[in-house]
Short mmCIF file of C-alpha atoms in Angstrom, two decimals:
data_model
loop_
_atom_site.label_atom_id
_atom_site.label_comp_id
_atom_site.label_asym_id
_atom_site.label_seq_id
_atom_site.Cartn_x
_atom_site.Cartn_y
_atom_site.Cartn_z
CA MET L 1 69.35 75.06 94.89
CA ARG L 2 66.61 76.20 92.43
CA ARG L 3 66.57 79.72 94.18
CA ALA L 4 70.05 79.96 94.06
CA LEU L 5 70.34 79.57 90.51
CA GLU L 6 68.01 82.25 89.71
CA LEU L 7 71.03 84.29 90.18
CA LEU L 8 72.52 82.82 86.79
CA ARG L 9 69.78 84.70 84.96
CA ALA L 10 71.83 87.81 84.48
CA PRO L 11 72.89 88.77 80.97
CA ARG L 12 76.65 89.67 80.02
CA HIS L 13 78.28 90.94 77.14
CA LEU L 14 80.77 88.92 76.34
CA PRO L 15 80.95 84.83 76.07
CA PHE L 16 82.84 83.67 79.22
CA GLY L 17 84.55 80.90 77.23
CA CYS L 18 86.21 83.41 74.90
CA LEU L 19 87.34 85.60 77.69
CA ILE L 20 89.39 82.31 79.16
CA ALA L 21 90.27 81.35 75.67
CA GLY L 22 91.77 84.70 74.94
CA LEU L 23 93.79 84.84 78.45
CA LEU L 24 95.37 81.33 77.64
CA LEU L 25 96.75 81.83 74.38
CA THR L 26 98.44 85.06 75.54
CA ALA L 27 99.47 83.74 78.53
CA TRP L 28 101.40 80.57 77.74
CA PRO L 29 103.23 79.28 74.62
CA ALA L 30 101.15 77.34 72.13
CA THR L 31 103.41 74.29 72.34
CA ILE L 32 103.18 73.91 76.12
CA PHE L 33 99.76 74.45 76.39
CA ALA L 34 99.45 71.57 73.51
CA ASP L 35 101.57 69.13 75.51
CA ALA L 36 101.19 69.27 78.67
CA TRP L 37 97.39 70.59 78.85
CA ALA L 38 96.07 68.64 76.00
CA ASP L 39 93.16 67.39 78.10
CA LEU L 40 91.96 70.42 79.86
CA SER L 41 89.70 72.37 78.01
CA ALA L 42 90.10 76.10 77.83
CA THR L 43 86.68 76.93 77.77
CA ARG L 44 83.54 75.29 79.69
CA THR L 45 82.50 72.49 77.37
CA ASP L 46 79.47 71.58 80.10
CA LEU L 47 77.37 74.78 79.45
CA THR L 48 75.22 76.37 76.70
CA PRO L 49 76.44 79.79 75.30
CA GLU L 50 73.62 81.32 77.69
CA ASP L 51 74.67 79.59 80.69
CA LEU L 52 78.41 80.77 80.06
CA ALA L 53 76.85 84.32 80.39
CA ARG L 54 74.88 83.81 83.55
CA VAL L 55 77.92 82.15 84.91
CA GLU L 56 80.22 85.22 84.41
CA SER L 57 77.55 87.95 85.66
CA VAL L 58 77.18 85.59 89.14
CA THR L 59 80.70 85.33 89.54
CA ALA L 60 81.58 88.82 88.73
CA PRO L 61 83.62 90.46 91.79
CA THR L 62 81.19 92.78 93.61
CA LYS L 63 81.20 96.47 93.60
CA ASP L 64 78.47 96.99 96.32
CA PHE L 65 79.70 96.57 100.01
CA SER L 66 76.34 98.13 101.51
CA LYS L 67 74.70 94.85 102.11
CA PRO L 68 75.42 90.85 101.56
CA GLU L 69 75.22 89.50 98.06
CA ASP L 70 72.52 87.19 97.21
CA TYR L 71 72.93 83.61 98.67
CA GLU L 72 75.95 84.62 100.32
CA THR L 73 75.23 82.79 103.45
CA MET L 74 75.28 79.52 101.40
CA GLN L 75 78.68 79.18 100.75
CA GLY L 76 78.82 75.71 99.97
CA GLY L 77 75.66 76.16 97.34
CA ALA L 78 72.68 73.83 98.24
CA GLY L 79 74.68 71.21 100.11
CA THR L 80 75.56 74.16 102.72
CA SER L 81 75.10 72.85 106.23
CA ARG L 82 72.83 74.88 108.38
CA LYS L 83 73.20 72.50 111.37
CA ARG L 84 73.91 74.53 115.05
CA VAL L 85 77.88 75.60 114.83
CA ASN L 86 79.76 73.24 117.54
CA ALA L 87 82.62 71.05 117.22
CA ASP L 88 81.21 68.86 114.71
CA ALA L 89 80.69 71.64 112.13
CA PHE L 90 83.04 70.36 109.60
CA SER L 91 81.86 66.93 109.92
CA GLN L 92 78.32 67.28 108.38
CA ALA L 93 77.24 65.69 105.26
CA SER L 94 76.30 67.71 102.42
CA ALA L 95 72.68 68.87 102.65
CA ASN L 96 71.20 67.99 99.40
CA ILE L 97 72.38 64.19 99.24
CA THR L 98 69.97 61.68 98.79
CA PHE L 99 68.59 59.19 101.60
CA ALA L 100 70.80 56.71 100.34
CA GLN L 101 73.72 58.94 99.87
CA GLN L 102 73.33 59.56 103.58
CA ALA L 103 73.95 55.98 104.43
CA THR L 104 77.10 55.24 102.29
CA PHE L 105 78.34 59.01 103.95
CA LYS L 106 78.16 57.34 107.56
CA LEU L 107 79.87 54.19 106.16
CA GLY L 108 82.74 56.50 104.86
CA ASN L 109 82.87 58.39 107.81
CA ALA L 110 83.37 54.92 109.71
CA LEU L 111 86.14 54.40 107.66
CA PHE L 112 87.78 57.47 108.14
CA ARG L 113 87.73 57.06 112.03
CA LYS L 114 88.88 53.49 111.75
CA ASN L 115 91.98 52.61 113.65
CA TRP L 116 94.13 49.96 111.25
CA VAL L 117 96.21 47.72 113.16
CA SER L 118 99.49 45.91 112.24
CA SER L 119 99.69 42.48 110.34
CA PRO L 120 98.80 39.63 111.38
CA SER L 121 95.69 40.58 112.85
CA SER L 122 92.24 38.54 113.60
CA THR L 123 90.56 41.54 112.11
CA GLN L 124 91.61 40.83 108.84
CA ALA L 125 89.72 43.80 107.27
CA SER L 126 91.71 46.52 109.44
CA ASP L 127 95.46 44.88 109.56
CA GLY L 128 98.01 46.50 107.24
CA LEU L 129 99.03 49.20 109.45
CA GLY L 130 102.60 50.60 108.47
CA PRO L 131 105.32 48.93 108.87
CA LEU L 132 106.09 52.86 109.31
CA PHE L 133 103.31 55.40 109.90
CA ASN L 134 102.45 58.32 111.30
CA GLU L 135 99.19 57.73 112.80
CA ARG L 136 96.37 54.83 112.66
CA ALA L 137 93.26 56.81 111.21
CA CYS L 138 92.52 59.36 109.04
CA GLN L 139 90.60 61.18 111.41
CA ASN L 140 93.37 61.27 113.90
CA CYS L 141 95.26 63.64 111.51
CA HIS L 142 92.11 65.67 110.24
CA LEU L 143 91.15 66.41 113.96
CA LYS L 144 87.23 66.54 113.75
CA ASP L 145 87.48 66.89 109.68
CA GLY L 146 89.24 70.09 110.52
CA ARG L 147 93.04 71.65 110.44
CA GLY L 148 95.63 70.06 112.12
CA ARG L 149 98.01 71.85 114.43
CA PRO L 150 101.99 72.04 115.15
CA PRO L 151 103.54 70.01 117.78
CA LEU L 152 102.44 71.00 121.41
CA GLY L 153 104.90 70.03 123.81
CA ALA L 154 104.73 66.16 124.77
CA ASP L 155 101.27 65.86 122.56
CA GLY L 156 103.33 64.69 119.99
CA THR L 157 103.06 65.54 115.57
CA THR L 158 100.31 63.76 114.58
CA SER L 159 98.52 66.36 112.64
CA MET L 160 101.57 67.84 110.78
CA PHE L 161 104.26 65.66 109.14
CA LEU L 162 107.97 66.19 107.52
CA ARG L 163 107.34 65.95 103.74
CA LEU L 164 111.20 64.67 102.55
CA ALA L 165 111.88 65.49 99.13
CA ARG L 166 114.58 66.63 96.67
CA ALA L 167 115.00 68.54 93.11
CA ALA L 168 116.21 67.06 89.93
CA SER L 169 119.99 66.27 90.09
CA ASN L 170 120.52 65.63 86.28
CA ALA L 171 119.04 66.05 82.73
CA GLU L 172 116.87 62.63 83.13
CA GLU L 173 115.59 63.51 85.94
CA GLN L 174 114.58 67.04 84.62
CA ALA L 175 112.90 65.50 82.05
CA THR L 176 110.84 63.55 84.38
CA ILE L 177 109.48 66.02 85.80
CA ALA L 178 108.71 68.26 82.53
CA ARG L 179 106.80 65.57 81.47
CA HIS L 180 104.78 65.43 84.43
CA GLU L 181 105.64 61.92 85.31
CA ALA L 182 106.94 62.61 88.89
CA LEU L 183 106.60 65.37 91.25
CA ASN L 184 109.94 65.49 93.03
CA PHE L 185 112.46 62.72 94.31
CA PRO L 186 112.63 60.83 97.36
CA ASP L 187 115.11 60.82 99.83
CA PRO L 188 117.10 57.20 99.03
CA VAL L 189 116.63 55.96 102.60
CA TYR L 190 113.65 57.70 104.50
CA GLY L 191 111.02 58.26 101.28
CA THR L 192 108.79 61.06 100.96
CA GLN L 193 107.77 61.64 104.47
CA LEU L 194 109.53 61.20 107.77
CA GLN L 195 107.58 58.24 109.58
CA GLU L 196 107.76 58.57 113.45
CA LEU L 197 105.97 55.62 114.34
CA ALA L 198 106.52 51.70 113.63
CA VAL L 199 104.52 48.54 114.38
CA PRO L 200 105.95 46.39 116.93
CA GLY L 201 109.55 44.98 116.06
CA LEU L 202 110.35 47.80 114.33
CA ALA L 203 111.92 51.41 114.74
CA GLY L 204 110.30 54.67 113.70
CA GLU L 205 112.44 56.74 111.44
CA GLY L 206 113.03 59.81 113.71
CA ARG L 207 111.49 62.43 115.39
CA MET L 208 110.69 66.01 113.80
CA SER L 209 111.88 68.90 116.19
CA VAL L 210 110.63 72.52 115.77
CA THR L 211 111.85 75.59 117.73
CA TYR L 212 110.50 79.12 117.48
CA THR L 213 112.10 82.55 116.94
CA GLU L 214 109.98 85.56 118.00
CA GLU L 215 110.18 88.53 115.57
CA PRO L 216 108.45 91.64 116.50
CA VAL L 217 106.60 93.44 113.19
CA THR L 218 105.40 97.24 113.89
CA LEU L 219 102.51 98.21 112.35
CA GLY L 220 101.48 101.60 110.61
CA ASP L 221 99.55 102.86 113.84
CA GLY L 222 102.78 102.09 115.99
CA GLY L 223 101.40 99.09 117.41
CA THR L 224 103.25 95.46 117.36
CA VAL L 225 102.50 91.87 116.31
CA SER L 226 105.07 89.12 117.23
CA LEU L 227 105.44 86.64 114.53
CA ARG L 228 107.27 83.09 115.36
CA ARG L 229 109.57 81.68 112.63
CA PRO L 230 110.21 78.24 112.79
CA ALA L 231 113.40 76.29 112.23
CA TYR L 232 112.91 72.15 111.68
CA SER L 233 115.15 69.72 111.95
CA VAL L 234 115.27 65.68 112.55
CA ASN L 235 116.53 63.81 115.81
CA ASP L 236 117.08 60.29 116.38
CA LEU L 237 117.48 59.17 112.68
CA ALA L 238 117.09 55.37 112.90
CA TYR L 239 118.40 54.17 109.60
CA GLY L 240 121.73 57.10 109.13
CA PRO L 241 121.91 60.48 107.63
CA LEU L 242 119.15 62.16 105.60
CA ASP L 243 120.70 62.49 101.95
CA SER L 244 122.33 66.00 102.00
CA ALA L 245 119.87 67.15 98.83
CA THR L 246 116.59 66.25 100.92
CA THR L 247 114.57 69.26 102.14
CA LEU L 248 112.26 69.25 104.81
CA SER L 249 108.73 70.40 104.39
CA PRO L 250 106.16 70.49 107.46
CA ARG L 251 102.57 70.17 106.10
CA LEU L 252 99.69 70.48 108.34
CA THR L 253 96.68 68.59 107.75
CA PRO L 254 94.05 71.05 105.62
CA PRO L 255 90.24 70.81 106.40
CA MET L 256 88.14 68.27 104.66
CA ILE L 257 85.09 70.57 103.68
CA GLY L 258 83.96 71.41 100.44
CA LEU L 259 86.64 69.05 98.62
CA GLY L 260 83.75 67.72 96.16
CA LEU L 261 82.74 70.87 95.08
CA VAL L 262 86.01 71.91 94.39
CA GLU L 263 86.77 68.96 92.24
CA GLN L 264 83.74 70.14 90.31
CA ILE L 265 85.06 73.43 89.53
CA HIS L 266 85.69 73.36 85.62
CA PRO L 267 89.70 73.44 84.69
CA ALA L 268 88.90 76.52 82.77
CA ASP L 269 87.64 78.55 85.64
CA ILE L 270 90.58 78.03 87.56
CA LEU L 271 92.81 78.36 84.43
CA ALA L 272 91.21 81.97 83.62
CA HIS L 273 92.85 83.23 86.75
CA ALA L 274 96.13 82.28 86.05
CA ASP L 275 98.74 84.96 84.76
CA PRO L 276 102.16 83.22 84.58
CA GLY L 277 103.91 86.37 83.51
CA ASP L 278 102.00 89.11 85.25
CA ARG L 279 100.83 90.70 82.00
CA ASP L 280 98.43 92.85 83.44
CA GLY L 281 100.94 94.11 85.76
CA ASP L 282 99.14 93.67 88.93
CA GLY L 283 101.83 92.01 90.86
CA ILE L 284 100.01 88.44 90.98
CA SER L 285 101.43 86.11 88.76
CA GLY L 286 99.23 82.87 89.94
CA ARG L 287 99.94 79.67 87.84
CA PRO L 288 98.76 75.85 87.70
CA ASN L 289 100.39 72.66 88.71
CA ILE L 290 100.26 70.24 86.29
CA VAL L 291 100.77 67.20 87.90
CA PRO L 292 100.74 63.24 86.95
CA ALA L 293 97.45 61.93 87.49
CA GLU L 294 97.65 58.30 88.60
CA THR L 295 94.09 57.32 87.82
CA THR L 296 94.18 58.42 84.08
CA GLY L 297 97.85 58.35 83.43
CA LYS L 298 97.59 61.74 81.70
CA PRO L 299 98.80 64.99 83.39
CA ALA L 300 96.31 66.88 85.05
CA LEU L 301 95.45 70.11 86.85
CA GLY L 302 96.36 69.86 90.63
CA ARG L 303 93.98 71.56 92.94
CA PHE L 304 94.28 69.46 96.29
CA GLY L 305 97.25 69.50 98.98
CA TRP L 306 99.47 72.65 100.14
CA LYS L 307 101.20 72.82 96.84
CA ALA L 308 98.24 71.59 94.37
CA GLU L 309 100.15 68.64 94.18
CA ALA L 310 96.89 65.96 93.92
CA ALA L 311 94.69 65.82 90.89
CA SER L 312 91.58 64.26 92.36
CA ILE L 313 89.94 63.14 95.87
CA ARG L 314 90.57 59.61 95.35
CA GLN L 315 94.04 60.17 94.41
CA GLN L 316 94.75 62.44 97.62
CA SER L 317 92.91 59.89 99.72
CA ALA L 318 95.17 57.02 98.50
CA ASP L 319 98.38 58.90 98.94
CA ALA L 320 97.49 59.82 102.23
CA LEU L 321 96.86 56.30 103.04
CA ALA L 322 99.83 54.85 101.95
CA THR L 323 102.18 57.52 103.14
CA ASP L 324 100.66 58.55 106.45
CA ILE L 325 99.31 54.97 107.58
CA GLY L 326 100.76 52.52 105.25
CA ILE L 327 97.77 50.93 103.54
CA SER L 328 97.94 50.38 100.25
CA SER L 329 95.03 50.86 97.32
CA PRO L 330 94.60 50.18 93.82
CA GLU L 331 95.62 53.70 93.06
CA ALA L 332 98.84 53.47 95.44
CA PRO L 333 99.27 49.90 95.47
CA ARG L 334 102.15 50.02 98.22
CA HIS L 335 101.71 47.58 100.79
CA TRP L 336 104.75 48.53 102.71
CA GLY L 337 103.78 52.10 102.46
CA ASP L 338 106.91 54.48 102.44
CA CYS L 339 109.42 52.22 103.01
CA THR L 340 112.35 51.81 101.09
CA GLU L 341 114.89 49.45 99.94
CA ALA L 342 117.07 51.06 102.41
CA GLU L 343 114.99 49.77 104.95
CA PRO L 344 115.08 45.80 104.40
CA ALA L 345 113.45 45.00 108.00
CA CYS L 346 110.36 46.97 107.00
CA LEU L 347 110.08 45.25 104.08
CA ALA L 348 110.37 42.00 105.76
CA MET L 349 107.07 42.70 107.73
CA ALA L 350 103.72 41.27 106.84
CA ASP L 351 101.20 43.22 104.82
CA GLY L 352 97.43 43.16 105.03
CA VAL L 353 96.14 41.79 101.87
CA GLN L 354 93.51 39.81 102.17
CA PRO L 355 92.94 38.16 98.71
CA ARG L 356 89.40 37.32 99.61
CA LEU L 357 88.93 40.84 100.01
CA GLY L 358 91.05 42.12 97.31
CA ASP L 359 94.80 42.37 96.12
CA THR L 360 95.25 45.71 98.33
CA GLU L 361 94.52 46.48 101.76
CA ALA L 362 91.87 48.97 100.74
CA PRO L 363 90.10 47.44 97.60
CA VAL L 364 88.13 49.56 95.76
CA PRO L 365 84.71 49.02 98.12
CA VAL L 366 87.09 50.74 100.58
CA MET L 367 88.29 53.41 98.37
CA ASP L 368 84.86 54.04 97.01
CA LEU L 369 83.49 54.91 100.61
CA ILE L 370 86.19 57.11 101.83
CA THR L 371 86.12 58.96 98.67
CA PHE L 372 82.39 59.71 99.00
CA TYR L 373 82.89 60.81 102.31
CA ALA L 374 85.76 63.24 101.71
CA GLN L 375 83.59 64.36 98.94
CA ASN L 376 80.50 65.09 100.83
CA LEU L 377 81.78 66.79 103.79
CA ALA L 378 79.47 69.99 103.96
CA VAL L 379 80.89 73.93 104.33
CA PRO L 380 78.76 75.37 106.93
CA ALA L 381 76.80 78.60 106.75
CA ARG L 382 78.29 81.75 106.91
CA ARG L 383 77.05 83.84 110.19
CA ASP L 384 76.30 87.38 110.59
CA VAL L 385 76.87 87.98 106.74
CA GLY L 386 74.97 91.79 106.95
CA GLY L 387 76.53 92.80 110.08
CA LYS L 388 78.12 96.26 109.33
CA ASP L 389 81.68 95.12 110.98
CA VAL L 390 81.58 92.25 108.21
CA LEU L 391 80.72 94.24 105.26
CA ALA L 392 83.31 96.57 106.17
CA GLY L 393 85.71 94.16 106.58
CA LYS L 394 84.80 92.78 103.19
CA ARG L 395 85.08 95.81 101.34
CA ALA L 396 89.06 95.89 103.04
CA PHE L 397 89.21 92.44 101.83
CA TYR L 398 88.65 93.40 98.18
CA GLU L 399 90.52 97.10 98.38
CA MET L 400 93.29 95.72 99.81
CA GLY L 401 93.71 93.12 97.04
CA CYS L 402 93.32 89.61 98.80
CA ALA L 403 90.60 88.99 96.45
CA ALA L 404 93.31 88.93 93.63
CA CYS L 405 94.19 85.15 94.88
CA HIS L 406 91.27 84.78 97.27
CA THR L 407 88.97 84.39 94.42
CA PRO L 408 85.54 84.78 96.26
CA LYS L 409 83.26 82.57 93.99
CA PHE L 410 82.94 80.16 91.28
CA VAL L 411 79.85 77.88 89.54
CA THR L 412 80.70 74.04 89.67
CA ARG L 413 80.28 72.10 86.32
CA ARG L 414 76.87 71.02 85.17
CA ASP L 415 77.96 67.68 83.97
CA THR L 416 79.25 66.16 87.48
CA PRO L 417 79.31 62.49 88.37
CA ASP L 418 76.92 63.34 91.23
CA LYS L 419 74.01 66.08 90.74
CA ALA L 420 74.29 67.23 94.20
CA GLN L 421 77.31 68.91 93.37
CA ALA L 422 76.14 70.23 89.77
CA PHE L 423 75.77 73.80 88.74
CA GLN L 424 76.32 74.87 92.41
CA LEU L 425 77.55 78.68 93.18
CA ILE L 426 79.96 78.42 95.77
CA TRP L 427 82.57 80.55 97.68
CA PRO L 428 85.71 78.73 98.26
CA TYR L 429 87.60 82.31 98.58
CA SER L 430 90.64 80.88 96.34
CA ASP L 431 91.74 80.37 92.95
CA PHE L 432 93.43 77.33 93.17
CA LEU L 433 96.51 78.48 91.56
CA LEU L 434 100.53 78.54 92.68
CA HIS L 435 101.77 81.82 94.44
CA ASP L 436 105.02 82.86 95.17
CA MET L 437 104.70 83.52 99.05
CA GLY L 438 108.22 84.99 99.41
CA GLU L 439 111.30 83.67 101.25
CA GLY L 440 109.62 83.82 104.65
CA LEU L 441 107.46 81.43 103.59
CA ALA L 442 109.20 79.38 101.30
CA ASP L 443 110.15 75.96 102.17
CA GLY L 444 112.85 75.08 99.42
CA GLN L 445 110.98 71.70 98.39
CA PRO L 446 109.85 71.83 94.27
CA VAL L 447 106.45 69.58 94.20
CA GLY L 448 105.98 69.29 90.21
CA ASP L 449 106.14 72.63 88.67
CA ALA L 450 105.45 74.25 92.06
CA THR L 451 108.84 75.81 93.39
CA GLY L 452 110.08 76.05 96.68
CA ASN L 453 108.77 79.59 97.20
CA GLU L 454 105.32 78.99 96.02
CA TRP L 455 101.93 77.66 97.59
CA ARG L 456 98.42 77.02 96.45
CA THR L 457 95.81 79.84 97.75
CA PRO L 458 94.24 78.02 100.38
CA PRO L 459 90.51 78.10 100.66
CA LEU L 460 88.87 80.56 103.25
CA TRP L 461 85.52 79.24 103.78
CA GLY L 462 85.13 77.74 107.04
CA ILE L 463 88.34 79.66 108.67
CA GLY L 464 86.47 81.48 111.17
CA LEU L 465 85.30 78.13 113.19
CA THR L 466 89.08 76.56 112.95
CA GLY L 467 88.90 77.47 116.87
CA ARG L 468 85.63 75.75 117.30
CA VAL L 469 86.38 72.90 115.73
CA GLY L 470 89.98 72.25 116.73
CA GLY L 471 89.15 72.33 120.59
CA GLY L 472 90.38 76.03 121.04
CA HIS L 473 93.45 76.05 118.93
CA ALA L 474 93.84 78.03 115.69
CA PHE L 475 96.95 77.70 114.15
CA PHE L 476 97.32 78.87 110.33
CA LEU L 477 99.58 78.50 107.30
CA HIS L 478 101.08 75.63 105.93
CA ASP L 479 103.28 74.65 109.06
CA GLY L 480 100.58 76.01 111.76
CA ARG L 481 103.20 79.08 112.31
CA ALA L 482 100.33 81.62 112.57
CA ARG L 483 98.65 81.55 116.12
CA ASN L 484 95.86 83.87 114.61
CA LEU L 485 94.41 85.56 111.67
CA THR L 486 96.29 88.51 111.96
CA GLU L 487 99.97 86.48 112.22
CA ALA L 488 98.60 84.62 109.17
CA ILE L 489 98.36 87.90 106.81
CA LEU L 490 101.33 89.58 108.36
CA TRP L 491 103.50 86.45 107.09
CA HIS L 492 102.58 87.02 103.58
CA GLY L 493 105.06 87.93 101.31
CA GLY L 494 106.29 88.30 97.42
CA GLU L 495 103.22 88.14 95.34
CA GLY L 496 101.19 88.96 98.84
CA THR L 497 103.45 91.70 99.85
CA LYS L 498 101.03 94.79 98.62
CA ALA L 499 97.96 93.31 100.50
CA ARG L 500 99.91 92.72 103.55
CA ASP L 501 101.50 96.17 103.97
CA ARG L 502 98.08 97.56 103.35
CA PHE L 503 96.82 95.79 105.93
CA ALA L 504 99.57 96.44 108.09
CA ALA L 505 99.17 100.33 107.26
CA ALA L 506 95.66 100.41 107.83
CA ASP L 507 94.03 101.52 111.30
CA ALA L 508 93.06 99.32 114.09
CA ALA L 509 89.29 99.49 113.04
CA THR L 510 90.08 98.64 109.37
CA ARG L 511 92.36 95.65 110.49
CA ALA L 512 90.00 94.83 112.95
CA ALA L 513 86.98 94.51 110.56
CA LEU L 514 88.82 92.55 108.16
CA ILE L 515 89.21 89.54 110.80
CA ARG L 516 85.74 89.94 111.32
CA PHE L 517 84.85 89.37 108.21
CA LEU L 518 87.28 86.49 107.89
CA GLU L 519 85.79 85.01 110.86
CA SER L 520 82.45 85.33 109.44
CA LEU L 521 83.72 82.69 106.81
#
């Protein structure tokens, strides 16, 4: 870590905080900033002016593609895993945590892998499953702590779910969204997510169905690529029809690596990249999703989830436990998971709360361990960063405009709760903002400030190891429709149209180099 921070000694000409504050004041009306983001600092309050200058210097986009940047291999900072690349590449602990913390990490890993059982059960610390659920363990969805996959024949859908929601339908609901007290509104019968499985004595809610239509795309050099367009529906609904206003949004489980580092990026650094009105005219108008933060009761900057709907790892973990598995926690005290009043048989089932352990099925000690585990899954080291084709692909990545949304670098805050994540130069390749990706990728489901066309820029670190970790599969985008990285790029629309078109128009060698660069991440 000490060596990596030598990078931060370079001077700069204008304090970083001044640039951020200036952008914020011109990008959004003062009333919005004051009301919604009162607790989000427009400047980095954790650094001295000298450190601000160093951070600005080290995170500036590179202009030299003749060689790797300093410490580019260590894309997760000092916590980067240098262990052998294999199927467990996403399951390693941060390299810079203490020996005692490694024990905590392993306990969290055990809970992440634990299969919950239905109540009542003799294994009282493990019961509380469902009653309606999608999986019995976190690890069963986040395969090897990596990316999920879409349904493959009879293999089921356990690592991709259908989110159910509708937009505000009246002035009162619109005001609730505007005050950042809710993200959207659930289906009145089936809740926020389709639950395909159920405990004994209860029927699952239904079954997701997906069909694909192949659509050929012609590239600039005459080659063709076939994209598959998905169509989603729900079969065998057990409790009546869905509401006519309910939208279906498929969500693939994302990789778990580097989450603790993302959590420690200062809000000012994320907001600095936002340009809602596209004032600079580059066609990119990323904006933040300000979301309810149940842990604090105040609006917060969303940075996790496909639409940046969660502000913290703890809240994201609690929501997943409640919605995917049906396990309650202090942050999401829903003992019956996603069951609704329209499903009385579900609500009549026994819950798994053990008063001697706490007043929820996953009490504070359990949530502490699961959260620590999720915060400390290491990012693997880059490979072949100095390869000729990798460097050529990196140049193409910048020149095509990919880095306008996939921001390469950040430096985490100094005042982190855990010093292992403090002041780290990291390379997530994301701005963590919402972008309109066009009608082709739209799900039509608003989530807080995110529209039905908008998605958070997903981090790219580790993307080249997707197949290795996923047992040979490599499906990309929010619903896994892309079967490789080329297809994923060609699905970009909206704000990604220019970059996509430049990629499609490039010669085969340039396209191959860009893919090679992505595979090195």
